[in-house]
Amino acid sequence: MSELLISAMQLQQLLHEPDVVVFDVRHDLMNHRLGRQQYMQAHIPGAYFLDNEAELVGEADGTNGRHPLPNLNEFAHLLLQYGIGPQTRIVVYDASQGHMAARTWWMLRWAGCENVMILDGGWQAWLEAGGLTDSHLTLPAVLDKHHDIKPESKLPTVTADQILQQLDQPRWTLIDARAAERYRGEKEPIDPVAGHIPGALNRPSTLNLQADGRFKPAQQLREEFSELLGSTPIESVVCYCGSGITACHNLFALALAGLDGAKLYPGSWSEWVSDLNRPRVP
């Protein structure tokens, strides 16, 4: 077990230990009801469901991206309902190659949780390992006043204005996590404008995975990111995508590779193109 990943077999051993919380964050960007439906049909015993379109997102106003971050204090307060403290061992899983799980991993760390792992291979790996499933709804407990999360996040984020101001003399290296055809502006299935932020590099988040849906070994990820970034300090790296979700997949892969410290642009491309005066390529 690494500090960031846990296998299905390892989770089976950990599942009934005290101070362990499991979150099911299955979600489909095209069918927002699907994740909850899948959870109600079957989930890891004791797992709580978090909805990406409710608990894990703030209010979109048309200018701040499709999945803006929620209010940090409100999100931390929500976590207290699950009896979570800074040292609680948290495991998150999805059925979408770790993308939603990585977003939740980042948000939990953003809220002050220090011990968060992703189930490697997600729901599919759990079933392949013969893990037990449950269909009973697991509800959060009454607010636990014995726990306390201090949402004084040290995870760095950047804004559209900050990116815009440094484009002429770049001090940040941007990594776009979307598929190559979206980055190149050849195809855009979700947002109204195609292309990418000027100067951004492309690292599709799917490159972080092996053929079986599990993450590549840390050393391999480190070599691949080092080839992409060269001598760029990790603190100068900014990750973005369409709405801030798959960008977290790259942030997780960087952390897994021992390259923790890159920044997130939460609004990402969907926020960037809400103002047509912002430059874009092509």
PDB file of C-alpha atoms in Angstrom:
ATOM      1  CA  MET A   1       0.000   0.000   0.000  1.00  0.00           C
ATOM      2  CA  SER A   2       1.393   3.405  -0.979  1.00  0.00           C
ATOM      3  CA  GLU A   3       0.351   6.577   0.781  1.00  0.00           C
ATOM      4  CA  LEU A   4      -1.785   7.473  -2.233  1.00  0.00           C
ATOM      5  CA  LEU A   5      -3.009   4.198  -3.735  1.00  0.00           C
ATOM      6  CA  ILE A   6      -4.637   1.149  -2.218  1.00  0.00           C
ATOM      7  CA  SER A   7      -5.427  -2.124  -3.963  1.00  0.00           C
ATOM      8  CA  ALA A   8      -8.766  -3.895  -3.742  1.00  0.00           C
ATOM      9  CA  MET A   9      -7.232  -6.706  -1.694  1.00  0.00           C
ATOM     10  CA  GLN A  10      -5.674  -4.220   0.717  1.00  0.00           C
ATOM     11  CA  LEU A  11      -8.959  -2.368   1.099  1.00  0.00           C
ATOM     12  CA  GLN A  12     -10.737  -5.608   1.960  1.00  0.00           C
ATOM     13  CA  GLN A  13      -8.380  -5.964   4.931  1.00  0.00           C
ATOM     14  CA  LEU A  14      -8.779  -2.306   5.936  1.00  0.00           C
ATOM     15  CA  LEU A  15     -12.525  -2.005   5.481  1.00  0.00           C
ATOM     16  CA  HIS A  16     -13.626  -2.840   9.018  1.00  0.00           C
ATOM     17  CA  GLU A  17     -10.860  -1.091  10.901  1.00  0.00           C
ATOM     18  CA  PRO A  18     -11.774   1.976  12.984  1.00  0.00           C
ATOM     19  CA  ASP A  19     -11.487   5.518  11.620  1.00  0.00           C
ATOM     20  CA  VAL A  20     -11.695   4.451   7.974  1.00  0.00           C
ATOM     21  CA  VAL A  21     -14.165   6.143   5.624  1.00  0.00           C
ATOM     22  CA  VAL A  22     -14.865   5.066   2.039  1.00  0.00           C
ATOM     23  CA  PHE A  23     -16.452   7.389  -0.515  1.00  0.00           C
ATOM     24  CA  ASP A  24     -18.116   6.237  -3.719  1.00  0.00           C
ATOM     25  CA  VAL A  25     -17.827   9.071  -6.260  1.00  0.00           C
ATOM     26  CA  ARG A  26     -18.988   7.311  -9.417  1.00  0.00           C
ATOM     27  CA  HIS A  27     -20.287   9.835 -11.923  1.00  0.00           C
ATOM     28  CA  ASP A  28     -21.001  10.320 -15.600  1.00  0.00           C
ATOM     29  CA  LEU A  29     -20.556  13.803 -17.054  1.00  0.00           C
ATOM     30  CA  MET A  30     -23.226  13.097 -19.670  1.00  0.00           C
ATOM     31  CA  ASN A  31     -25.698  11.413 -17.305  1.00  0.00           C
ATOM     32  CA  HIS A  32     -25.612  13.057 -13.905  1.00  0.00           C
ATOM     33  CA  ARG A  33     -27.991  10.534 -12.347  1.00  0.00           C
ATOM     34  CA  LEU A  34     -25.978   7.471 -13.278  1.00  0.00           C
ATOM     35  CA  GLY A  35     -23.498   7.532 -10.381  1.00  0.00           C
ATOM     36  CA  ARG A  36     -26.189   7.580  -7.706  1.00  0.00           C
ATOM     37  CA  GLN A  37     -28.130   4.876  -9.555  1.00  0.00           C
ATOM     38  CA  GLN A  38     -25.030   2.679  -9.669  1.00  0.00           C
ATOM     39  CA  TYR A  39     -24.421   3.273  -5.973  1.00  0.00           C
ATOM     40  CA  MET A  40     -27.976   2.271  -5.070  1.00  0.00           C
ATOM     41  CA  GLN A  41     -27.636  -0.929  -7.104  1.00  0.00           C
ATOM     42  CA  ALA A  42     -24.367  -2.001  -5.480  1.00  0.00           C
ATOM     43  CA  HIS A  43     -21.422  -0.428  -3.690  1.00  0.00           C
ATOM     44  CA  ILE A  44     -18.571  -1.295  -1.352  1.00  0.00           C
ATOM     45  CA  PRO A  45     -20.096  -2.100   2.055  1.00  0.00           C
ATOM     46  CA  GLY A  46     -20.239   0.979   4.268  1.00  0.00           C
ATOM     47  CA  ALA A  47     -19.255   3.387   1.494  1.00  0.00           C
ATOM     48  CA  TYR A  48     -20.883   6.808   1.415  1.00  0.00           C
ATOM     49  CA  PHE A  49     -21.950   8.393  -1.858  1.00  0.00           C
ATOM     50  CA  LEU A  50     -20.789  11.893  -2.788  1.00  0.00           C
ATOM     51  CA  ASP A  51     -22.448  13.557  -5.763  1.00  0.00           C
ATOM     52  CA  ASN A  52     -20.181  15.470  -8.120  1.00  0.00           C
ATOM     53  CA  GLU A  53     -23.073  17.732  -9.129  1.00  0.00           C
ATOM     54  CA  ALA A  54     -24.076  18.514  -5.540  1.00  0.00           C
ATOM     55  CA  GLU A  55     -21.646  18.036  -2.644  1.00  0.00           C
ATOM     56  CA  LEU A  56     -18.474  18.304  -4.734  1.00  0.00           C
ATOM     57  CA  VAL A  57     -19.236  21.457  -6.689  1.00  0.00           C
ATOM     58  CA  GLY A  58     -20.035  25.098  -6.130  1.00  0.00           C
ATOM     59  CA  GLU A  59     -22.565  27.252  -7.948  1.00  0.00           C
ATOM     60  CA  ALA A  60     -21.787  27.788 -11.615  1.00  0.00           C
ATOM     61  CA  ASP A  61     -22.704  31.253 -12.850  1.00  0.00           C
ATOM     62  CA  GLY A  62     -21.644  30.942 -16.481  1.00  0.00           C
ATOM     63  CA  THR A  63     -18.289  32.628 -15.928  1.00  0.00           C
ATOM     64  CA  ASN A  64     -16.563  30.357 -13.391  1.00  0.00           C
ATOM     65  CA  GLY A  65     -16.484  27.046 -15.262  1.00  0.00           C
ATOM     66  CA  ARG A  66     -18.717  23.986 -15.321  1.00  0.00           C
ATOM     67  CA  HIS A  67     -17.514  22.567 -11.994  1.00  0.00           C
ATOM     68  CA  PRO A  68     -16.357  25.389  -9.726  1.00  0.00           C
ATOM     69  CA  LEU A  69     -15.032  24.460  -6.323  1.00  0.00           C
ATOM     70  CA  PRO A  70     -17.529  24.662  -3.458  1.00  0.00           C
ATOM     71  CA  ASN A  71     -17.059  27.033  -0.570  1.00  0.00           C
ATOM     72  CA  LEU A  72     -14.163  25.566   1.412  1.00  0.00           C
ATOM     73  CA  ASN A  73     -15.718  26.055   4.851  1.00  0.00           C
ATOM     74  CA  GLU A  74     -19.025  24.539   3.727  1.00  0.00           C
ATOM     75  CA  PHE A  75     -17.245  21.544   2.234  1.00  0.00           C
ATOM     76  CA  ALA A  76     -15.224  20.993   5.414  1.00  0.00           C
ATOM     77  CA  HIS A  77     -18.440  21.202   7.437  1.00  0.00           C
ATOM     78  CA  LEU A  78     -19.996  18.575   5.178  1.00  0.00           C
ATOM     79  CA  LEU A  79     -17.115  16.205   5.860  1.00  0.00           C
ATOM     80  CA  LEU A  80     -17.700  16.458   9.612  1.00  0.00           C
ATOM     81  CA  GLN A  81     -21.026  14.683   9.096  1.00  0.00           C
ATOM     82  CA  TYR A  82     -19.037  11.600   8.139  1.00  0.00           C
ATOM     83  CA  GLY A  83     -16.964  11.725  11.326  1.00  0.00           C
ATOM     84  CA  ILE A  84     -13.868  12.793   9.414  1.00  0.00           C
ATOM     85  CA  GLY A  85     -10.919  14.377  11.138  1.00  0.00           C
ATOM     86  CA  PRO A  86      -7.506  15.321   9.756  1.00  0.00           C
ATOM     87  CA  GLN A  87      -6.102  11.847  10.459  1.00  0.00           C
ATOM     88  CA  THR A  88      -9.061   9.771   9.246  1.00  0.00           C
ATOM     89  CA  ARG A  89      -8.035   7.218   6.637  1.00  0.00           C
ATOM     90  CA  ILE A  90     -10.142   7.954   3.576  1.00  0.00           C
ATOM     91  CA  VAL A  91     -10.461   5.828   0.436  1.00  0.00           C
ATOM     92  CA  VAL A  92     -12.226   7.127  -2.671  1.00  0.00           C
ATOM     93  CA  TYR A  93     -13.239   5.155  -5.739  1.00  0.00           C
ATOM     94  CA  ASP A  94     -15.114   5.589  -8.992  1.00  0.00           C
ATOM     95  CA  ALA A  95     -15.748   3.651 -12.196  1.00  0.00           C
ATOM     96  CA  SER A  96     -14.200   6.181 -14.573  1.00  0.00           C
ATOM     97  CA  GLN A  97     -10.482   5.409 -14.531  1.00  0.00           C
ATOM     98  CA  GLY A  98      -9.860   7.359 -11.354  1.00  0.00           C
ATOM     99  CA  HIS A  99     -10.876  10.758 -12.710  1.00  0.00           C
ATOM    100  CA  MET A 100     -13.640  11.512 -10.221  1.00  0.00           C
ATOM    101  CA  ALA A 101     -11.645   9.835  -7.473  1.00  0.00           C
ATOM    102  CA  ALA A 102      -8.652  12.069  -8.206  1.00  0.00           C
ATOM    103  CA  ARG A 103     -10.821  15.179  -8.113  1.00  0.00           C
ATOM    104  CA  THR A 104     -12.220  14.102  -4.731  1.00  0.00           C
ATOM    105  CA  TRP A 105      -8.719  13.204  -3.501  1.00  0.00           C
ATOM    106  CA  TRP A 106      -7.580  16.734  -4.323  1.00  0.00           C
ATOM    107  CA  MET A 107     -10.623  18.327  -2.696  1.00  0.00           C
ATOM    108  CA  LEU A 108     -10.238  16.310   0.499  1.00  0.00           C
ATOM    109  CA  ARG A 109      -6.621  17.406   0.794  1.00  0.00           C
ATOM    110  CA  TRP A 110      -7.730  20.954  -0.033  1.00  0.00           C
ATOM    111  CA  ALA A 111     -10.091  20.746   2.953  1.00  0.00           C
ATOM    112  CA  GLY A 112      -7.326  19.646   5.321  1.00  0.00           C
ATOM    113  CA  CYS A 113      -7.566  15.839   5.208  1.00  0.00           C
ATOM    114  CA  GLU A 114      -4.097  14.337   5.282  1.00  0.00           C
ATOM    115  CA  ASN A 115      -4.611  10.611   4.709  1.00  0.00           C
ATOM    116  CA  VAL A 116      -6.510  10.100   1.447  1.00  0.00           C
ATOM    117  CA  MET A 117      -6.054   7.170  -0.940  1.00  0.00           C
ATOM    118  CA  ILE A 118      -7.558   6.168  -4.260  1.00  0.00           C
ATOM    119  CA  LEU A 119      -8.698   2.593  -4.859  1.00  0.00           C
ATOM    120  CA  ASP A 120      -6.439   1.584  -7.735  1.00  0.00           C
ATOM    121  CA  GLY A 121      -8.586   0.347 -10.608  1.00  0.00           C
ATOM    122  CA  GLY A 122     -11.756   1.563  -8.907  1.00  0.00           C
ATOM    123  CA  TRP A 123     -15.045  -0.288  -8.789  1.00  0.00           C
ATOM    124  CA  GLN A 124     -13.969  -2.662 -11.550  1.00  0.00           C
ATOM    125  CA  ALA A 125     -10.916  -3.758  -9.563  1.00  0.00           C
ATOM    126  CA  TRP A 126     -13.080  -4.303  -6.478  1.00  0.00           C
ATOM    127  CA  LEU A 127     -15.369  -6.658  -8.367  1.00  0.00           C
ATOM    128  CA  GLU A 128     -12.459  -8.473 -10.031  1.00  0.00           C
ATOM    129  CA  ALA A 129     -10.948  -9.103  -6.581  1.00  0.00           C
ATOM    130  CA  GLY A 130     -14.182 -10.685  -5.373  1.00  0.00           C
ATOM    131  CA  GLY A 131     -15.005  -7.844  -3.022  1.00  0.00           C
ATOM    132  CA  LEU A 132     -18.357  -7.945  -1.254  1.00  0.00           C
ATOM    133  CA  THR A 133     -21.034  -5.482  -2.329  1.00  0.00           C
ATOM    134  CA  ASP A 134     -24.004  -3.901  -0.595  1.00  0.00           C
ATOM    135  CA  SER A 135     -27.151  -2.140  -1.809  1.00  0.00           C
ATOM    136  CA  HIS A 136     -28.159  -0.513   1.477  1.00  0.00           C
ATOM    137  CA  LEU A 137     -28.025   3.273   1.621  1.00  0.00           C
ATOM    138  CA  THR A 138     -25.283   4.414   3.984  1.00  0.00           C
ATOM    139  CA  LEU A 139     -26.242   7.726   5.565  1.00  0.00           C
ATOM    140  CA  PRO A 140     -23.873  10.181   7.263  1.00  0.00           C
ATOM    141  CA  ALA A 141     -23.942  10.363  11.032  1.00  0.00           C
ATOM    142  CA  VAL A 142     -24.978  13.345  13.118  1.00  0.00           C
ATOM    143  CA  LEU A 143     -22.349  16.084  13.148  1.00  0.00           C
ATOM    144  CA  ASP A 144     -19.405  14.781  15.160  1.00  0.00           C
ATOM    145  CA  LYS A 145     -18.195  17.557  17.441  1.00  0.00           C
ATOM    146  CA  HIS A 146     -15.196  15.468  18.503  1.00  0.00           C
ATOM    147  CA  HIS A 147     -13.595  15.894  15.108  1.00  0.00           C
ATOM    148  CA  ASP A 148     -12.339  19.077  13.613  1.00  0.00           C
ATOM    149  CA  ILE A 149     -11.098  19.894  10.157  1.00  0.00           C
ATOM    150  CA  LYS A 150      -9.224  23.127   9.756  1.00  0.00           C
ATOM    151  CA  PRO A 151      -9.808  24.203   6.160  1.00  0.00           C
ATOM    152  CA  GLU A 152      -6.642  26.225   5.844  1.00  0.00           C
ATOM    153  CA  SER A 153      -5.681  24.754   2.527  1.00  0.00           C
ATOM    154  CA  LYS A 154      -2.104  24.925   1.397  1.00  0.00           C
ATOM    155  CA  LEU A 155      -2.932  23.421  -1.991  1.00  0.00           C
ATOM    156  CA  PRO A 156      -2.174  26.109  -4.559  1.00  0.00           C
ATOM    157  CA  THR A 157      -4.699  27.275  -7.135  1.00  0.00           C
ATOM    158  CA  VAL A 158      -4.549  29.976  -9.791  1.00  0.00           C
ATOM    159  CA  THR A 159      -7.185  32.152 -11.424  1.00  0.00           C
ATOM    160  CA  ALA A 160      -7.893  33.013 -15.046  1.00  0.00           C
ATOM    161  CA  ASP A 161      -6.690  36.580 -14.451  1.00  0.00           C
ATOM    162  CA  GLN A 162      -3.402  35.343 -13.009  1.00  0.00           C
ATOM    163  CA  ILE A 163      -2.814  33.122 -16.032  1.00  0.00           C
ATOM    164  CA  LEU A 164      -3.735  35.926 -18.407  1.00  0.00           C
ATOM    165  CA  GLN A 165      -1.354  38.380 -16.745  1.00  0.00           C
ATOM    166  CA  GLN A 166       1.653  36.107 -17.174  1.00  0.00           C
ATOM    167  CA  LEU A 167       1.097  34.899 -20.748  1.00  0.00           C
ATOM    168  CA  ASP A 168       3.461  37.460 -22.301  1.00  0.00           C
ATOM    169  CA  GLN A 169       6.268  36.505 -19.930  1.00  0.00           C
ATOM    170  CA  PRO A 170       5.299  33.032 -18.728  1.00  0.00           C
ATOM    171  CA  ARG A 171       6.399  32.014 -15.261  1.00  0.00           C
ATOM    172  CA  TRP A 172       4.125  28.971 -15.225  1.00  0.00           C
ATOM    173  CA  THR A 173       4.065  25.882 -17.422  1.00  0.00           C
ATOM    174  CA  LEU A 174       0.477  24.857 -18.124  1.00  0.00           C
ATOM    175  CA  ILE A 175      -0.501  21.213 -18.671  1.00  0.00           C
ATOM    176  CA  ASP A 176      -3.801  20.491 -20.389  1.00  0.00           C
ATOM    177  CA  ALA A 177      -5.232  17.110 -19.321  1.00  0.00           C
ATOM    178  CA  ARG A 178      -7.821  16.790 -22.077  1.00  0.00           C
ATOM    179  CA  ALA A 179      -7.673  14.406 -25.029  1.00  0.00           C
ATOM    180  CA  ALA A 180      -5.296  15.491 -27.776  1.00  0.00           C
ATOM    181  CA  GLU A 181      -8.035  16.275 -30.303  1.00  0.00           C
ATOM    182  CA  ARG A 182      -9.726  18.629 -27.837  1.00  0.00           C
ATOM    183  CA  TYR A 183      -6.407  20.280 -27.008  1.00  0.00           C
ATOM    184  CA  ARG A 184      -5.707  20.797 -30.715  1.00  0.00           C
ATOM    185  CA  GLY A 185      -9.167  22.251 -31.244  1.00  0.00           C
ATOM    186  CA  GLU A 186     -10.232  19.513 -33.669  1.00  0.00           C
ATOM    187  CA  LYS A 187     -13.119  18.325 -31.526  1.00  0.00           C
ATOM    188  CA  GLU A 188     -15.027  19.862 -28.623  1.00  0.00           C
ATOM    189  CA  PRO A 189     -17.968  17.788 -27.367  1.00  0.00           C
ATOM    190  CA  ILE A 190     -18.764  19.815 -24.238  1.00  0.00           C
ATOM    191  CA  ASP A 191     -17.608  23.428 -24.253  1.00  0.00           C
ATOM    192  CA  PRO A 192     -18.733  26.058 -26.786  1.00  0.00           C
ATOM    193  CA  VAL A 193     -15.230  26.931 -28.000  1.00  0.00           C
ATOM    194  CA  ALA A 194     -12.393  24.585 -29.015  1.00  0.00           C
ATOM    195  CA  GLY A 195      -8.651  24.932 -28.540  1.00  0.00           C
ATOM    196  CA  HIS A 196      -6.294  25.496 -25.625  1.00  0.00           C
ATOM    197  CA  ILE A 197      -4.632  28.206 -23.567  1.00  0.00           C
ATOM    198  CA  PRO A 198      -1.595  29.640 -25.412  1.00  0.00           C
ATOM    199  CA  GLY A 199       1.646  27.916 -24.459  1.00  0.00           C
ATOM    200  CA  ALA A 200      -0.002  24.976 -22.702  1.00  0.00           C
ATOM    201  CA  LEU A 201       1.454  21.491 -23.043  1.00  0.00           C
ATOM    202  CA  ASN A 202      -0.788  18.483 -23.554  1.00  0.00           C
ATOM    203  CA  ARG A 203      -0.735  15.463 -21.242  1.00  0.00           C
ATOM    204  CA  PRO A 204      -4.006  13.531 -21.630  1.00  0.00           C
ATOM    205  CA  SER A 205      -4.909  12.110 -18.242  1.00  0.00           C
ATOM    206  CA  THR A 206      -5.425   8.664 -19.772  1.00  0.00           C
ATOM    207  CA  LEU A 207      -1.645   8.431 -20.217  1.00  0.00           C
ATOM    208  CA  ASN A 208      -1.369   8.035 -16.431  1.00  0.00           C
ATOM    209  CA  LEU A 209      -2.959   4.597 -16.601  1.00  0.00           C
ATOM    210  CA  GLN A 210      -2.015   1.091 -17.608  1.00  0.00           C
ATOM    211  CA  ALA A 211      -4.177  -0.968 -19.937  1.00  0.00           C
ATOM    212  CA  ASP A 212      -6.067  -2.474 -16.985  1.00  0.00           C
ATOM    213  CA  GLY A 213      -7.130   0.944 -15.678  1.00  0.00           C
ATOM    214  CA  ARG A 214      -4.646   0.995 -12.814  1.00  0.00           C
ATOM    215  CA  PHE A 215      -2.082   3.750 -12.423  1.00  0.00           C
ATOM    216  CA  LYS A 216       1.343   3.321 -13.952  1.00  0.00           C
ATOM    217  CA  PRO A 217       4.242   2.685 -11.540  1.00  0.00           C
ATOM    218  CA  ALA A 218       5.562   5.807  -9.841  1.00  0.00           C
ATOM    219  CA  GLN A 219       8.961   5.618 -11.530  1.00  0.00           C
ATOM    220  CA  GLN A 220       7.405   5.391 -14.991  1.00  0.00           C
ATOM    221  CA  LEU A 221       5.193   8.387 -14.285  1.00  0.00           C
ATOM    222  CA  ARG A 222       8.167  10.338 -13.020  1.00  0.00           C
ATOM    223  CA  GLU A 223      10.126   9.607 -16.190  1.00  0.00           C
ATOM    224  CA  GLU A 224       7.228  10.582 -18.437  1.00  0.00           C
ATOM    225  CA  PHE A 225       6.508  13.842 -16.635  1.00  0.00           C
ATOM    226  CA  SER A 226      10.199  14.682 -16.480  1.00  0.00           C
ATOM    227  CA  GLU A 227      10.418  14.219 -20.253  1.00  0.00           C
ATOM    228  CA  LEU A 228       7.423  16.518 -20.691  1.00  0.00           C
ATOM    229  CA  LEU A 229       8.550  19.224 -18.277  1.00  0.00           C
ATOM    230  CA  GLY A 230      12.306  19.130 -18.612  1.00  0.00           C
ATOM    231  CA  SER A 231      13.914  21.241 -15.893  1.00  0.00           C
ATOM    232  CA  THR A 232      10.695  23.116 -15.024  1.00  0.00           C
ATOM    233  CA  PRO A 233      10.283  23.287 -11.227  1.00  0.00           C
ATOM    234  CA  ILE A 234       7.123  21.492 -10.146  1.00  0.00           C
ATOM    235  CA  GLU A 235       6.007  24.621  -8.277  1.00  0.00           C
ATOM    236  CA  SER A 236       5.804  26.382 -11.656  1.00  0.00           C
ATOM    237  CA  VAL A 237       3.394  23.816 -13.137  1.00  0.00           C
ATOM    238  CA  VAL A 238      -0.327  24.562 -13.486  1.00  0.00           C
ATOM    239  CA  CYS A 239      -2.784  21.787 -14.393  1.00  0.00           C
ATOM    240  CA  TYR A 240      -6.085  22.392 -16.131  1.00  0.00           C
ATOM    241  CA  CYS A 241      -8.629  20.527 -18.259  1.00  0.00           C
ATOM    242  CA  GLY A 242     -12.227  21.164 -19.280  1.00  0.00           C
ATOM    243  CA  SER A 243     -13.699  21.912 -15.864  1.00  0.00           C
ATOM    244  CA  GLY A 244     -11.025  21.081 -13.285  1.00  0.00           C
ATOM    245  CA  ILE A 245     -11.744  17.347 -12.909  1.00  0.00           C
ATOM    246  CA  THR A 246      -9.235  15.507 -15.105  1.00  0.00           C
ATOM    247  CA  ALA A 247      -6.628  18.123 -14.210  1.00  0.00           C
ATOM    248  CA  CYS A 248      -6.688  16.543 -10.742  1.00  0.00           C
ATOM    249  CA  HIS A 249      -5.857  13.196 -12.356  1.00  0.00           C
ATOM    250  CA  ASN A 250      -2.593  14.715 -13.572  1.00  0.00           C
ATOM    251  CA  LEU A 251      -2.033  16.296 -10.151  1.00  0.00           C
ATOM    252  CA  PHE A 252      -2.519  12.892  -8.526  1.00  0.00           C
ATOM    253  CA  ALA A 253      -0.156  11.225 -11.002  1.00  0.00           C
ATOM    254  CA  LEU A 254       2.443  13.916 -10.332  1.00  0.00           C
ATOM    255  CA  ALA A 255       2.113  13.338  -6.593  1.00  0.00           C
ATOM    256  CA  LEU A 256       2.360   9.582  -7.128  1.00  0.00           C
ATOM    257  CA  ALA A 257       5.571  10.220  -9.059  1.00  0.00           C
ATOM    258  CA  GLY A 258       6.967  12.198  -6.131  1.00  0.00           C
ATOM    259  CA  LEU A 259       6.373  15.526  -7.883  1.00  0.00           C
ATOM    260  CA  ASP A 260       3.824  17.046  -5.534  1.00  0.00           C
ATOM    261  CA  GLY A 261       3.381  20.816  -5.550  1.00  0.00           C
ATOM    262  CA  ALA A 262       1.814  21.702  -8.908  1.00  0.00           C
ATOM    263  CA  LYS A 263      -1.084  24.148  -8.991  1.00  0.00           C
ATOM    264  CA  LEU A 264      -4.686  23.649 -10.105  1.00  0.00           C
ATOM    265  CA  TYR A 265      -6.601  26.057 -12.311  1.00  0.00           C
ATOM    266  CA  PRO A 266     -10.086  25.115 -11.027  1.00  0.00           C
ATOM    267  CA  GLY A 267     -12.145  26.923 -13.666  1.00  0.00           C
ATOM    268  CA  SER A 268     -10.093  25.439 -16.507  1.00  0.00           C
ATOM    269  CA  TRP A 269     -11.056  25.687 -20.176  1.00  0.00           C
ATOM    270  CA  SER A 270     -14.803  26.090 -19.533  1.00  0.00           C
ATOM    271  CA  GLU A 271     -14.087  29.216 -17.489  1.00  0.00           C
ATOM    272  CA  TRP A 272     -11.359  30.475 -19.818  1.00  0.00           C
ATOM    273  CA  VAL A 273     -13.639  30.549 -22.881  1.00  0.00           C
ATOM    274  CA  SER A 274     -16.518  32.208 -21.019  1.00  0.00           C
ATOM    275  CA  ASP A 275     -14.696  35.451 -21.849  1.00  0.00           C
ATOM    276  CA  LEU A 276     -14.041  35.497 -25.593  1.00  0.00           C
ATOM    277  CA  ASN A 277     -11.426  38.237 -25.103  1.00  0.00           C
ATOM    278  CA  ARG A 278      -9.064  35.708 -23.536  1.00  0.00           C
ATOM    279  CA  PRO A 279      -6.580  34.392 -26.095  1.00  0.00           C
ATOM    280  CA  ARG A 280      -6.739  30.802 -27.247  1.00  0.00           C
ATOM    281  CA  VAL A 281      -5.143  28.437 -29.764  1.00  0.00           C
ATOM    282  CA  PRO A 282      -6.128  27.836 -32.506  1.00  0.00           C
TER     283      PRO A 282
END
